[in-house]
């Protein structure tokens, strides 16, 4: 017998249109800040790929894209603080301007670990662009340089962000409504 996924209700928080507008605004800021430079965009998998794809299409500077797969959640709602790296960059980082693209900065464990890993490779610069920021849950000091939206302390899904590999396909950002 197959396990049935427990029904989960998702409430909309940020519409697809608001996301589109904000991604264009972020791309303009990034393009202005990196004018005349080539940027290595490092997407954190799996959550960032939808945001990264939309962002890349709006940027007006030359970019190269690579990915790191790192996670501290697994299929749970709570981070244990242990970061597992499943896929590392193939691109050379030394001497380059690097922009890490993240779906959501929550506790900060994953992002801090990735930033430490990148800095050991001696890039020229490292900045962070996060679609979503949830500062109320921060456990370690790490702040994105570019932020799409600050979100409340809810379990966020949609637009690439998931819960147990579900809800990435939603064109908007929502939150899981707690039962009870």
mmCIF file of C-alpha atoms in Angstrom:
data_model
loop_
_atom_site.group_PDB
_atom_site.id
_atom_site.type_symbol
_atom_site.label_atom_id
_atom_site.label_comp_id
_atom_site.label_asym_id
_atom_site.label_seq_id
_atom_site.Cartn_x
_atom_site.Cartn_y
_atom_site.Cartn_z
ATOM 1 C CA UNK A 1 0.000 0.000 0.000
ATOM 2 C CA UNK A 2 1.328 3.474 -0.883
ATOM 3 C CA UNK A 3 1.700 6.152 1.741
ATOM 4 C CA UNK A 4 -0.798 8.907 1.191
ATOM 5 C CA UNK A 5 0.397 12.435 1.759
ATOM 6 C CA UNK A 6 -1.429 14.147 4.577
ATOM 7 C CA UNK A 7 -3.723 16.884 3.196
ATOM 8 C CA UNK A 8 -2.173 20.314 3.632
ATOM 9 C CA UNK A 9 -3.867 23.645 3.042
ATOM 10 C CA UNK A 10 -1.784 26.434 1.485
ATOM 11 C CA UNK A 11 -2.860 30.052 1.910
ATOM 12 C CA UNK A 12 -1.599 32.653 -0.592
ATOM 13 C CA UNK A 13 0.817 35.270 0.755
ATOM 14 C CA UNK A 14 2.546 36.911 -2.251
ATOM 15 C CA UNK A 15 0.894 36.880 -5.674
ATOM 16 C CA UNK A 16 2.613 35.792 -8.872
ATOM 17 C CA UNK A 17 2.301 39.363 -10.209
ATOM 18 C CA UNK A 18 3.976 40.902 -7.131
ATOM 19 C CA UNK A 19 6.787 38.361 -7.479
ATOM 20 C CA UNK A 20 7.268 39.201 -11.185
ATOM 21 C CA UNK A 21 7.459 42.929 -10.394
ATOM 22 C CA UNK A 22 9.907 42.438 -7.527
ATOM 23 C CA UNK A 23 12.164 40.106 -9.534
ATOM 24 C CA UNK A 24 12.435 42.800 -12.233
ATOM 25 C CA UNK A 25 13.288 45.409 -9.564
ATOM 26 C CA UNK A 26 15.943 43.150 -8.010
ATOM 27 C CA UNK A 27 17.448 42.501 -11.447
ATOM 28 C CA UNK A 28 17.747 46.257 -12.047
ATOM 29 C CA UNK A 29 19.492 46.763 -8.680
ATOM 30 C CA UNK A 30 21.871 43.874 -9.323
ATOM 31 C CA UNK A 31 22.573 45.001 -12.900
ATOM 32 C CA UNK A 32 23.369 48.504 -11.653
ATOM 33 C CA UNK A 33 25.659 47.220 -8.869
ATOM 34 C CA UNK A 34 27.522 44.834 -11.188
ATOM 35 C CA UNK A 35 27.664 47.099 -14.258
ATOM 36 C CA UNK A 36 30.747 46.303 -16.335
ATOM 37 C CA UNK A 37 31.353 43.000 -14.540
ATOM 38 C CA UNK A 38 30.540 39.370 -15.160
ATOM 39 C CA UNK A 39 28.809 37.689 -12.246
ATOM 40 C CA UNK A 40 28.859 34.051 -11.188
ATOM 41 C CA UNK A 41 25.350 33.285 -9.964
ATOM 42 C CA UNK A 42 25.307 30.385 -7.505
ATOM 43 C CA UNK A 43 21.848 28.929 -7.073
ATOM 44 C CA UNK A 44 21.103 26.985 -3.902
ATOM 45 C CA UNK A 45 19.188 23.895 -4.901
ATOM 46 C CA UNK A 46 16.531 22.925 -4.920
ATOM 47 C CA UNK A 47 14.522 25.929 -3.808
ATOM 48 C CA UNK A 48 16.194 28.707 -5.791
ATOM 49 C CA UNK A 49 15.829 27.382 -9.340
ATOM 50 C CA UNK A 50 12.482 29.034 -10.169
ATOM 51 C CA UNK A 51 13.587 32.407 -8.787
ATOM 52 C CA UNK A 52 17.030 32.094 -10.378
ATOM 53 C CA UNK A 53 15.576 31.328 -13.823
ATOM 54 C CA UNK A 54 13.318 34.388 -13.699
ATOM 55 C CA UNK A 55 16.082 36.605 -12.303
ATOM 56 C CA UNK A 56 18.618 35.580 -14.980
ATOM 57 C CA UNK A 57 16.203 36.517 -17.751
ATOM 58 C CA UNK A 58 15.872 40.038 -16.303
ATOM 59 C CA UNK A 59 19.559 40.764 -15.649
ATOM 60 C CA UNK A 60 21.418 43.168 -17.932
ATOM 61 C CA UNK A 61 24.964 42.019 -17.049
ATOM 62 C CA UNK A 62 26.829 38.940 -18.286
ATOM 63 C CA UNK A 63 26.427 35.968 -15.979
ATOM 64 C CA UNK A 64 27.529 32.410 -15.544
ATOM 65 C CA UNK A 65 25.307 30.080 -13.516
ATOM 66 C CA UNK A 66 26.261 27.169 -11.299
ATOM 67 C CA UNK A 67 24.597 25.359 -8.421
ATOM 68 C CA UNK A 68 25.196 24.036 -4.936
ATOM 69 C CA UNK A 69 22.785 21.611 -3.342
ATOM 70 C CA UNK A 70 22.807 22.097 0.411
ATOM 71 C CA UNK A 71 20.074 21.602 2.978
ATOM 72 C CA UNK A 72 19.398 21.701 6.673
ATOM 73 C CA UNK A 73 15.713 20.683 6.631
ATOM 74 C CA UNK A 74 15.234 17.448 4.718
ATOM 75 C CA UNK A 75 11.539 16.580 4.928
ATOM 76 C CA UNK A 76 11.028 18.215 8.336
ATOM 77 C CA UNK A 77 9.573 21.606 9.236
ATOM 78 C CA UNK A 78 12.400 22.378 11.679
ATOM 79 C CA UNK A 79 16.098 22.760 10.877
ATOM 80 C CA UNK A 80 18.492 20.758 13.016
ATOM 81 C CA UNK A 81 21.333 23.114 12.109
ATOM 82 C CA UNK A 82 23.366 20.443 10.328
ATOM 83 C CA UNK A 83 24.038 21.359 6.713
ATOM 84 C CA UNK A 84 24.526 18.620 4.155
ATOM 85 C CA UNK A 85 26.108 19.440 0.773
ATOM 86 C CA UNK A 86 25.022 17.003 -1.946
ATOM 87 C CA UNK A 87 26.298 18.872 -5.020
ATOM 88 C CA UNK A 88 29.177 21.323 -5.179
ATOM 89 C CA UNK A 89 30.115 23.980 -7.750
ATOM 90 C CA UNK A 90 32.027 23.103 -10.878
ATOM 91 C CA UNK A 91 32.838 26.730 -11.732
ATOM 92 C CA UNK A 92 36.037 28.405 -10.622
ATOM 93 C CA UNK A 93 35.360 30.975 -7.874
ATOM 94 C CA UNK A 94 38.789 32.508 -7.207
ATOM 95 C CA UNK A 95 38.918 36.199 -8.116
ATOM 96 C CA UNK A 96 35.305 36.345 -9.318
ATOM 97 C CA UNK A 97 32.250 38.335 -8.283
ATOM 98 C CA UNK A 98 29.814 35.781 -6.868
ATOM 99 C CA UNK A 99 26.122 36.284 -6.171
ATOM 100 C CA UNK A 100 24.450 33.500 -4.188
ATOM 101 C CA UNK A 101 20.774 33.163 -5.117
ATOM 102 C CA UNK A 102 18.558 31.700 -2.402
ATOM 103 C CA UNK A 103 14.830 31.082 -2.226
ATOM 104 C CA UNK A 104 14.469 31.850 1.490
ATOM 105 C CA UNK A 105 16.776 32.790 4.338
ATOM 106 C CA UNK A 106 15.293 31.339 7.496
ATOM 107 C CA UNK A 107 17.558 30.123 10.318
ATOM 108 C CA UNK A 108 20.616 31.050 8.237
ATOM 109 C CA UNK A 109 22.384 27.717 8.824
ATOM 110 C CA UNK A 110 22.478 26.685 5.164
ATOM 111 C CA UNK A 111 23.431 30.112 3.845
ATOM 112 C CA UNK A 112 26.196 30.637 6.415
ATOM 113 C CA UNK A 113 27.682 27.242 5.605
ATOM 114 C CA UNK A 114 27.597 27.923 1.858
ATOM 115 C CA UNK A 115 29.134 31.384 2.290
ATOM 116 C CA UNK A 116 31.979 29.959 4.385
ATOM 117 C CA UNK A 117 32.578 27.297 1.737
ATOM 118 C CA UNK A 118 32.673 29.915 -1.040
ATOM 119 C CA UNK A 119 34.925 32.359 0.845
ATOM 120 C CA UNK A 120 37.557 29.638 1.291
ATOM 121 C CA UNK A 121 37.839 29.667 -2.516
ATOM 122 C CA UNK A 122 38.869 33.352 -2.473
ATOM 123 C CA UNK A 123 36.297 35.108 -4.655
ATOM 124 C CA UNK A 124 36.695 38.804 -5.409
ATOM 125 C CA UNK A 125 33.309 39.423 -3.764
ATOM 126 C CA UNK A 126 30.347 37.440 -2.447
ATOM 127 C CA UNK A 127 26.831 38.799 -2.045
ATOM 128 C CA UNK A 128 23.468 37.169 -1.463
ATOM 129 C CA UNK A 129 20.132 37.662 -3.215
ATOM 130 C CA UNK A 130 17.165 36.035 -1.489
ATOM 131 C CA UNK A 131 13.630 36.121 -2.764
ATOM 132 C CA UNK A 132 12.339 35.697 0.789
ATOM 133 C CA UNK A 133 13.761 36.654 4.166
ATOM 134 C CA UNK A 134 12.383 35.441 7.478
ATOM 135 C CA UNK A 135 14.534 37.336 10.027
ATOM 136 C CA UNK A 136 12.364 36.309 12.989
ATOM 137 C CA UNK A 137 13.768 32.752 12.707
ATOM 138 C CA UNK A 138 17.454 33.638 12.330
ATOM 139 C CA UNK A 139 19.755 31.450 14.468
ATOM 140 C CA UNK A 140 23.085 32.640 13.015
ATOM 141 C CA UNK A 141 24.246 36.041 11.810
ATOM 142 C CA UNK A 142 23.762 36.234 8.074
ATOM 143 C CA UNK A 143 21.959 38.903 6.077
ATOM 144 C CA UNK A 144 21.139 38.914 2.370
ATOM 145 C CA UNK A 145 22.288 41.929 0.341
ATOM 146 C CA UNK A 146 19.222 41.878 -1.897
ATOM 147 C CA UNK A 147 15.801 40.824 -0.572
ATOM 148 C CA UNK A 148 12.584 40.362 -2.479
ATOM 149 C CA UNK A 149 10.177 40.158 0.450
ATOM 150 C CA UNK A 150 10.307 39.814 4.222
ATOM 151 C CA UNK A 151 7.896 37.084 5.303
ATOM 152 C CA UNK A 152 6.267 36.195 8.625
ATOM 153 C CA UNK A 153 7.158 33.208 10.774
ATOM 154 C CA UNK A 154 5.065 30.713 8.846
ATOM 155 C CA UNK A 155 6.105 27.657 6.851
ATOM 156 C CA UNK A 156 6.485 29.158 3.364
ATOM 157 C CA UNK A 157 5.955 27.225 0.119
ATOM 158 C CA UNK A 158 5.569 27.909 -3.587
ATOM 159 C CA UNK A 159 7.612 29.501 -6.370
ATOM 160 C CA UNK A 160 10.316 26.860 -5.890
ATOM 161 C CA UNK A 161 10.095 26.612 -2.099
ATOM 162 C CA UNK A 162 8.791 23.325 -0.771
ATOM 163 C CA UNK A 163 7.577 21.259 2.112
ATOM 164 C CA UNK A 164 8.762 17.638 1.749
ATOM 165 C CA UNK A 165 9.295 18.198 -2.012
ATOM 166 C CA UNK A 166 5.709 19.430 -2.497
ATOM 167 C CA UNK A 167 4.327 22.806 -3.652
ATOM 168 C CA UNK A 168 7.372 24.001 -5.670
ATOM 169 C CA UNK A 169 5.147 24.396 -8.741
ATOM 170 C CA UNK A 170 2.884 27.063 -7.246
ATOM 171 C CA UNK A 171 3.239 30.346 -9.179
ATOM 172 C CA UNK A 172 2.825 32.344 -5.952
ATOM 173 C CA UNK A 173 4.287 32.201 -2.441
ATOM 174 C CA UNK A 174 2.015 30.859 0.244
ATOM 175 C CA UNK A 175 2.158 29.383 3.690
ATOM 176 C CA UNK A 176 0.991 26.114 5.149
ATOM 177 C CA UNK A 177 -2.031 26.654 7.303
ATOM 178 C CA UNK A 178 -1.639 24.900 10.626
ATOM 179 C CA UNK A 179 -4.319 22.385 11.455
ATOM 180 C CA UNK A 180 -6.315 22.794 14.604
#
